[in-house]
Coordinates of C-alpha atoms in Angstrom, one line a residue:
M197 CA 33.0 84.8 216.8
Q198 CA 32.5 86.6 220.4
A199 CA 31.5 84.5 221.8
L200 CA 34.1 81.9 220.6
F201 CA 36.4 84.5 222.2
I202 CA 34.5 85.6 225.4
Q203 CA 35.4 81.9 226.4
L204 CA 38.4 81.6 225.1
D205 CA 39.8 84.5 226.8
S206 CA 38.0 82.7 229.9
F207 CA 39.6 79.5 229.7
L208 CA 43.3 81.5 229.0
T209 CA 42.5 83.1 232.0
Q210 CA 41.9 80.2 234.4
T211 CA 44.2 78.3 232.8
Q212 CA 47.4 80.6 233.0
S213 CA 49.6 78.9 235.2
F214 CA 50.9 76.0 233.3
W215 CA 50.9 78.4 230.3
R216 CA 52.3 81.5 231.6
Y217 CA 56.1 80.8 232.7
E218 CA 59.3 79.6 230.9
A219 CA 60.3 76.7 230.7
F220 CA 64.2 77.5 231.1
H221 CA 63.6 79.1 233.6
A222 CA 61.4 76.8 235.7
C223 CA 63.4 74.2 234.9
R224 CA 66.1 75.5 236.9
L225 CA 63.6 75.2 240.4
S226 CA 62.4 72.4 242.5
A227 CA 58.8 73.7 241.9
L228 CA 56.9 73.6 239.2
P229 CA 54.9 76.4 238.0
W230 CA 51.7 75.3 238.6
G231 CA 52.6 73.5 242.2
D232 CA 51.1 70.8 243.5
A233 CA 48.0 71.4 241.9
Y234 CA 46.7 68.7 239.3
P235 CA 48.8 66.4 240.3
E236 CA 47.7 63.6 237.9
L237 CA 49.2 65.8 235.7
T238 CA 53.2 66.0 237.2
A239 CA 52.7 62.4 237.5
W240 CA 51.6 61.9 233.9
L241 CA 54.7 64.1 232.7
Y242 CA 57.3 62.2 234.8
A243 CA 56.3 59.5 233.4
L244 CA 57.0 60.2 229.9
S245 CA 60.3 58.0 227.8
Q246 CA 62.5 60.8 226.1
D247 CA 61.2 59.1 223.0
E248 CA 57.6 60.3 224.4
V249 CA 58.4 63.2 225.1
V250 CA 60.0 64.0 221.6
E251 CA 56.7 62.3 219.9
F252 CA 54.2 64.3 221.6
K253 CA 56.7 67.4 220.7
T254 CA 56.2 66.1 216.6
D255 CA 52.8 66.2 216.8
P256 CA 50.3 68.5 218.8
E257 CA 47.5 67.0 217.3
K258 CA 48.1 64.1 219.7
L259 CA 49.5 65.7 222.8
S260 CA 46.7 68.4 223.0
S261 CA 44.3 65.3 222.9
V262 CA 46.2 64.1 225.6
L263 CA 46.1 67.0 227.4
S264 CA 42.1 67.1 227.0
G265 CA 42.0 64.7 229.3
F266 CA 43.4 67.1 232.7
F267 CA 42.0 70.3 230.8
S268 CA 37.9 70.2 230.1
G269 CA 37.5 72.2 227.2
L270 CA 40.5 72.7 225.9
E271 CA 40.1 70.6 222.4
E272 CA 37.0 72.1 221.9
M273 CA 38.0 75.7 221.7
K274 CA 39.6 74.3 218.1
L275 CA 38.6 76.8 215.5
P276 CA 36.2 75.0 213.2
V277 CA 38.5 74.4 209.9
D278 CA 36.1 74.4 206.6
I279 CA 37.8 75.5 203.4
S280 CA 38.3 72.2 201.9
D281 CA 35.8 73.7 199.0
S282 CA 36.7 71.7 195.5
S283 CA 36.4 75.4 193.7
L284 CA 39.2 76.1 195.7
L285 CA 41.2 73.8 194.9
S286 CA 40.8 73.2 191.4
L287 CA 42.4 76.7 191.0
R288 CA 45.0 76.6 188.5
L289 CA 48.1 78.4 188.7
P290 CA 50.2 79.6 185.6
K291 CA 53.5 77.8 185.0
F292 CA 56.9 78.9 186.5
F293 CA 55.6 81.9 188.7
D294 CA 57.4 79.1 191.4
K295 CA 61.3 80.4 190.1
G296 CA 63.3 81.3 192.7
I297 CA 60.2 80.0 195.8
P298 CA 61.6 77.2 198.2
G299 CA 59.2 74.5 198.3
R300 CA 57.5 74.9 201.8
K301 CA 57.1 78.6 200.6
W302 CA 55.1 77.8 197.6
Q303 CA 53.1 75.2 199.1
Q304 CA 52.3 77.9 201.4
I305 CA 51.7 80.9 198.7
E306 CA 49.3 78.6 196.6
A307 CA 47.4 77.5 199.1
I308 CA 47.1 81.1 201.2
S309 CA 46.1 82.8 197.2
K310 CA 43.7 80.4 196.3
V311 CA 41.6 81.6 199.4
L312 CA 42.6 85.0 198.6
V313 CA 41.1 84.3 194.9
A314 CA 37.9 83.2 196.4
H315 CA 37.6 85.5 198.8
H316 CA 38.6 88.8 196.1
Q317 CA 36.4 92.0 196.7
G318 CA 37.5 95.1 194.6
T319 CA 39.1 96.2 191.6
Q320 CA 43.1 95.8 192.8
W321 CA 45.6 94.6 195.0
L322 CA 48.0 95.5 198.0
E323 CA 50.8 93.4 198.9
W324 CA 51.8 94.6 202.4
C325 CA 55.3 93.2 203.4
A326 CA 56.1 91.9 199.5
G327 CA 58.9 90.7 199.6
K328 CA 60.7 89.9 196.3
G329 CA 56.0 90.1 196.2
Y330 CA 55.8 86.1 195.1
L331 CA 52.3 86.0 196.6
G332 CA 51.9 89.3 194.5
R333 CA 52.8 87.6 191.1
I334 CA 50.7 84.5 191.7
L335 CA 47.0 86.8 192.3
A336 CA 48.5 89.2 188.5
G337 CA 48.7 86.6 186.7
V338 CA 45.6 84.8 188.5
T339 CA 43.4 87.6 188.2
Q340 CA 45.2 90.1 185.5
Q341 CA 44.4 93.0 188.5
P342 CA 47.3 94.9 189.0
V343 CA 48.9 94.5 192.1
V344 CA 50.7 97.6 193.9
S345 CA 53.3 95.4 196.1
F346 CA 54.6 97.7 198.8
E347 CA 58.4 96.7 200.7
Y348 CA 60.3 97.9 202.7
Q349 CA 63.9 96.9 201.0
A350 CA 65.0 98.7 198.3
E351 CA 67.1 95.8 196.8
L352 CA 63.9 93.5 197.6
C353 CA 61.7 96.3 195.6
C354 CA 64.3 96.1 192.4
S355 CA 64.6 92.1 192.4
G356 CA 61.1 91.2 192.5
Q357 CA 60.0 93.7 190.1
Q358 CA 63.0 93.3 187.7
E359 CA 61.0 89.3 188.1
A360 CA 57.5 90.6 187.3
D361 CA 58.5 92.4 184.5
A362 CA 60.2 89.3 182.7
L363 CA 57.0 87.4 183.3
Q364 CA 54.3 90.5 181.6
L365 CA 52.7 91.3 184.9
P366 CA 50.9 94.3 186.3
M367 CA 52.9 94.9 189.1
Q368 CA 54.1 97.7 190.8
F369 CA 57.0 98.0 193.2
V370 CA 56.2 100.4 196.3
Q371 CA 59.5 100.6 198.9
G372 CA 58.4 102.3 202.0
D373 CA 57.8 103.0 205.7
A374 CA 54.6 100.8 206.8
F375 CA 55.2 103.4 210.2
D376 CA 55.2 106.7 207.7
E377 CA 51.4 107.9 207.7
R378 CA 51.8 108.5 204.3
S379 CA 51.6 104.3 203.8
A380 CA 48.1 105.2 204.1
A381 CA 47.8 106.6 201.2
L382 CA 48.6 103.7 199.1
F383 CA 44.8 102.3 200.7
N384 CA 41.9 103.5 198.5
S385 CA 38.1 102.0 198.3
S386 CA 38.9 99.7 195.2
T387 CA 42.2 97.8 197.4
H388 CA 42.1 94.2 198.5
A389 CA 44.9 94.7 201.1
V390 CA 46.5 91.4 201.3
A391 CA 49.9 90.3 203.9
L392 CA 51.2 87.0 203.9
H393 CA 52.9 86.4 207.3
A394 CA 53.3 90.4 207.6
C395 CA 55.0 90.3 211.6
G396 CA 53.0 92.1 215.0
D397 CA 52.8 95.6 214.0
L398 CA 53.3 96.1 211.1
H399 CA 50.1 94.2 210.2
A400 CA 48.5 95.5 212.7
K401 CA 48.9 99.0 210.5
M402 CA 47.5 97.6 207.9
L403 CA 44.4 96.8 209.4
H404 CA 44.2 100.5 210.4
Y405 CA 45.1 101.8 207.4
A406 CA 42.6 99.6 206.0
T407 CA 40.4 100.1 207.5
S408 CA 40.2 103.8 207.5
S409 CA 40.5 104.3 203.7
H410 CA 37.3 101.8 203.4
A411 CA 39.3 99.2 201.9
A412 CA 37.5 96.8 199.8
A413 CA 39.0 93.9 201.3
I414 CA 41.3 92.9 204.0
S415 CA 43.1 89.4 204.0
F416 CA 46.1 88.7 205.8
S417 CA 48.1 85.8 207.8
P418 CA 49.5 87.4 211.5
C419 CA 53.3 86.3 212.5
C420 CA 55.7 86.4 215.0
Y421 CA 53.7 88.7 217.1
H422 CA 56.4 89.6 219.7
L423 CA 57.5 92.8 217.1
I424 CA 55.7 95.1 218.1
R425 CA 57.7 98.1 219.8
D426 CA 55.9 98.7 223.1
N427 CA 56.3 95.7 226.3
E428 CA 52.8 94.9 226.4
Y429 CA 50.5 94.1 222.8
H430 CA 47.5 96.0 223.2
A431 CA 44.6 94.3 221.8
M432 CA 42.9 96.2 219.5
S433 CA 39.1 95.2 219.7
K434 CA 37.1 96.6 222.3
V435 CA 36.1 92.9 223.2
A436 CA 39.6 91.7 224.3
A437 CA 40.5 94.9 225.0
Q438 CA 38.3 94.0 228.2
S439 CA 40.6 91.1 228.9
D440 CA 42.3 90.8 232.0
L441 CA 45.0 89.4 230.2
Q442 CA 48.0 91.3 229.9
L443 CA 50.8 89.9 227.6
T444 CA 54.1 90.5 227.0
R445 CA 56.5 91.0 224.3
R446 CA 58.0 87.3 225.6
E447 CA 54.9 85.5 225.9
L448 CA 53.7 86.5 222.3
R449 CA 56.6 84.6 221.7
L450 CA 54.6 82.0 222.7
P451 CA 53.0 80.6 219.3
L452 CA 55.6 81.2 217.3
Q453 CA 57.6 77.7 219.1
E454 CA 56.7 74.9 217.3
T455 CA 58.0 75.3 214.0
V456 CA 58.2 72.5 210.6
T457 CA 61.9 73.5 209.7
G458 CA 65.4 72.3 210.4
G459 CA 65.0 67.8 211.2
E460 CA 66.7 65.4 213.2
R461 CA 70.2 67.2 212.5
V462 CA 68.9 70.2 214.5
R463 CA 67.0 68.7 217.1
R464 CA 70.1 67.7 218.2
Q465 CA 72.0 70.3 217.8
R466 CA 69.1 72.6 219.9
Q467 CA 69.2 69.6 222.6
Q468 CA 73.4 70.2 222.7
E469 CA 73.7 74.0 223.0
M470 CA 70.7 74.1 225.7
V471 CA 72.3 71.4 227.4
Y472 CA 75.4 73.1 227.6
R473 CA 74.0 76.9 228.8
L474 CA 72.5 74.5 231.9
G475 CA 75.2 73.2 232.3
F476 CA 76.7 76.4 232.4
D477 CA 74.4 77.6 235.0
A478 CA 74.7 75.3 237.3
L479 CA 78.2 75.3 236.8
V480 CA 78.1 78.8 237.9
S481 CA 75.8 79.6 240.2
Q482 CA 77.1 76.1 242.5
V483 CA 80.9 77.0 241.6
G484 CA 81.5 80.8 240.9
H485 CA 78.8 82.5 243.0
Q486 CA 76.5 84.2 240.8
A487 CA 72.9 85.1 242.1
G488 CA 70.5 84.1 239.1
Y489 CA 70.5 83.8 235.7
I490 CA 72.5 85.0 233.2
P491 CA 72.1 85.5 229.8
I492 CA 75.1 84.6 227.7
P493 CA 75.1 86.0 223.9
S494 CA 74.4 83.6 220.7
I495 CA 77.9 80.6 220.0
Q496 CA 78.2 79.6 216.7
K497 CA 76.7 76.2 216.3
S498 CA 80.3 74.7 215.2
K499 CA 81.4 75.5 218.1
L500 CA 79.6 73.3 219.8
N501 CA 81.2 70.2 218.6
Q502 CA 84.6 71.6 221.0
G503 CA 82.6 70.2 223.9
F504 CA 81.4 71.4 226.7
A505 CA 84.6 72.5 228.8
E506 CA 84.8 74.7 225.8
F507 CA 82.0 76.3 226.2
C508 CA 82.1 77.5 229.6
Q509 CA 85.3 78.7 229.2
W510 CA 83.9 80.5 226.6
A511 CA 80.4 81.6 228.2
A512 CA 83.2 83.1 230.8
Q513 CA 85.4 85.2 229.0
E514 CA 82.0 86.6 227.3
K515 CA 80.7 87.0 230.9
N516 CA 83.6 88.0 232.1
I517 CA 83.2 85.8 235.3
A518 CA 86.7 85.0 235.9
M519 CA 86.6 81.0 236.8
D520 CA 89.3 79.0 237.0
F521 CA 88.0 74.7 236.2
T522 CA 91.0 72.9 236.3
H523 CA 89.7 71.1 239.6
V524 CA 85.8 71.5 239.0
D525 CA 84.0 68.0 237.9
L526 CA 82.9 69.2 234.5
A527 CA 81.8 66.4 234.0
H528 CA 78.8 66.3 236.6
F529 CA 77.8 69.5 235.3
E530 CA 76.9 68.7 231.9
S531 CA 74.7 65.8 233.0
L532 CA 72.9 67.9 234.9
G533 CA 72.6 70.5 232.0
Y534 CA 71.1 67.0 231.0
Q535 CA 69.0 66.3 233.7
R536 CA 67.4 70.2 233.7
F537 CA 67.2 70.4 229.5
W538 CA 65.5 66.7 230.1
Q539 CA 62.8 68.2 232.4
M540 CA 62.7 71.9 230.6
E541 CA 61.5 69.6 227.6
R542 CA 58.4 68.1 230.6
I543 CA 57.0 71.4 231.8
S544 CA 57.0 72.8 228.4
L545 CA 54.8 69.9 226.8
V546 CA 51.9 71.6 228.9
Q547 CA 52.2 75.0 227.5
D548 CA 52.6 73.8 223.9
G549 CA 49.3 72.9 224.8
F550 CA 48.4 76.1 224.6
R551 CA 50.3 77.6 222.4
R552 CA 47.0 77.7 219.6
L553 CA 44.7 79.1 221.9
L554 CA 47.2 81.8 222.5
E555 CA 48.0 82.3 218.9
L556 CA 43.6 82.4 218.0
W557 CA 43.4 84.4 221.1
L558 CA 45.8 87.2 219.5
V559 CA 43.8 86.5 215.9
L560 CA 39.9 86.7 216.9
D561 CA 41.1 90.3 218.2
K562 CA 42.4 91.4 215.0
A563 CA 39.3 89.5 213.5
L564 CA 36.9 91.5 216.5
Y565 CA 38.2 94.9 215.3
L566 CA 37.6 94.4 211.8
Q567 CA 34.1 93.0 212.5
E568 CA 33.6 96.7 214.5
Q569 CA 34.5 98.5 210.8
G570 CA 31.7 97.0 209.3
Y571 CA 33.4 94.3 208.3
Q572 CA 32.1 90.4 207.4
V573 CA 34.7 88.6 209.0
R574 CA 35.8 84.7 208.0
V575 CA 38.7 83.0 210.2
S576 CA 40.3 80.0 208.8
E577 CA 43.5 78.0 208.2
F578 CA 44.9 77.9 204.5
C579 CA 47.2 75.1 204.6
D580 CA 47.9 71.9 206.8
R581 CA 50.4 72.7 209.5
K582 CA 53.0 70.8 208.0
A583 CA 53.4 73.1 206.1
T584 CA 53.5 76.0 208.1
P585 CA 51.8 76.3 211.6
R586 CA 51.7 80.0 210.6
N587 CA 48.5 79.0 208.7
L588 CA 45.6 80.8 210.0
V589 CA 44.2 83.2 208.2
V590 CA 41.8 86.7 208.8
N591 CA 39.1 87.5 205.0
A592 CA 37.2 90.9 205.5
W593 CA 34.9 92.4 202.7
R594 CA 32.1 94.9 202.8

């Protein structure tokens, strides 16, 4: 695992100019983030039709396959997937336990619960950042071992406890703050600590508490890597701490840009908003003589239907920009926004090819930290990426 991390770290360090940029801002510039390097890559990008760009955006595997022709080693960095053992897939889950759980979320919980039970150590479960205890509900029902569900929001604790009591499950909800050191008292050497999509510093806290208490096992699927208190990422493992990569909070968002939610309507809505934002940026730059990009606050999606002119009036008002739009060719700037949007989408395709590798770097850092603490560790995928792109799970046991 350490050898894989070192290889991955070296690859990401050498290819920084192809993923360490913001496509939204890069499309406003005349030069590409990687300059004149890789002219074949640039030619391929500009030869793509809009339909082909959309196709690659929705098919990461196909995109990775094509980009591997430009970046030797891109495909080789992928993590092997080996969780299709029949004993995992045949685990029978209790009926009615999916009550109130959205379909895609249930798929994720069902898939990861099979992996967690297969790797179970200890005599009790600790569900970290539990929400309503959906995952703990399954673990308690299948193993009949006690589950402590730790959650910050009191209303979720109340709702989860009521549901657990109705199902007669051995679950106890505990309301608390993960950053309060007293939370460490929930962990002991008989605990199997678990977390599904715990964010940034929250899953890092769990790992610190669990290893300090010599927990029997630790299993987690990380998410929202950018939700950290500091502006830069702090590596957990010794080997990652020696890396030249100093990741900013903004760069930690990159793995999260692949989503499976929404549909055609959401895609069109996003395109319209980006066209308007980029068009307005060009407008205030050329007509309003504003230097640099002016960030515009979020807008109600329904307001986008009022058209580009209304968007510009709203944005100028929000930012206290005095502009007379009477003699401005707004259609020209909307068209310019449209051109920049597709430039942004093309540029971001290259960046997209590195998203999974950056996520692996972050996950392997945690896995190596657990190894350094004396745990045996396995990293794998627990479900298809169509259920969630955040499908990596780290299992650690004594």
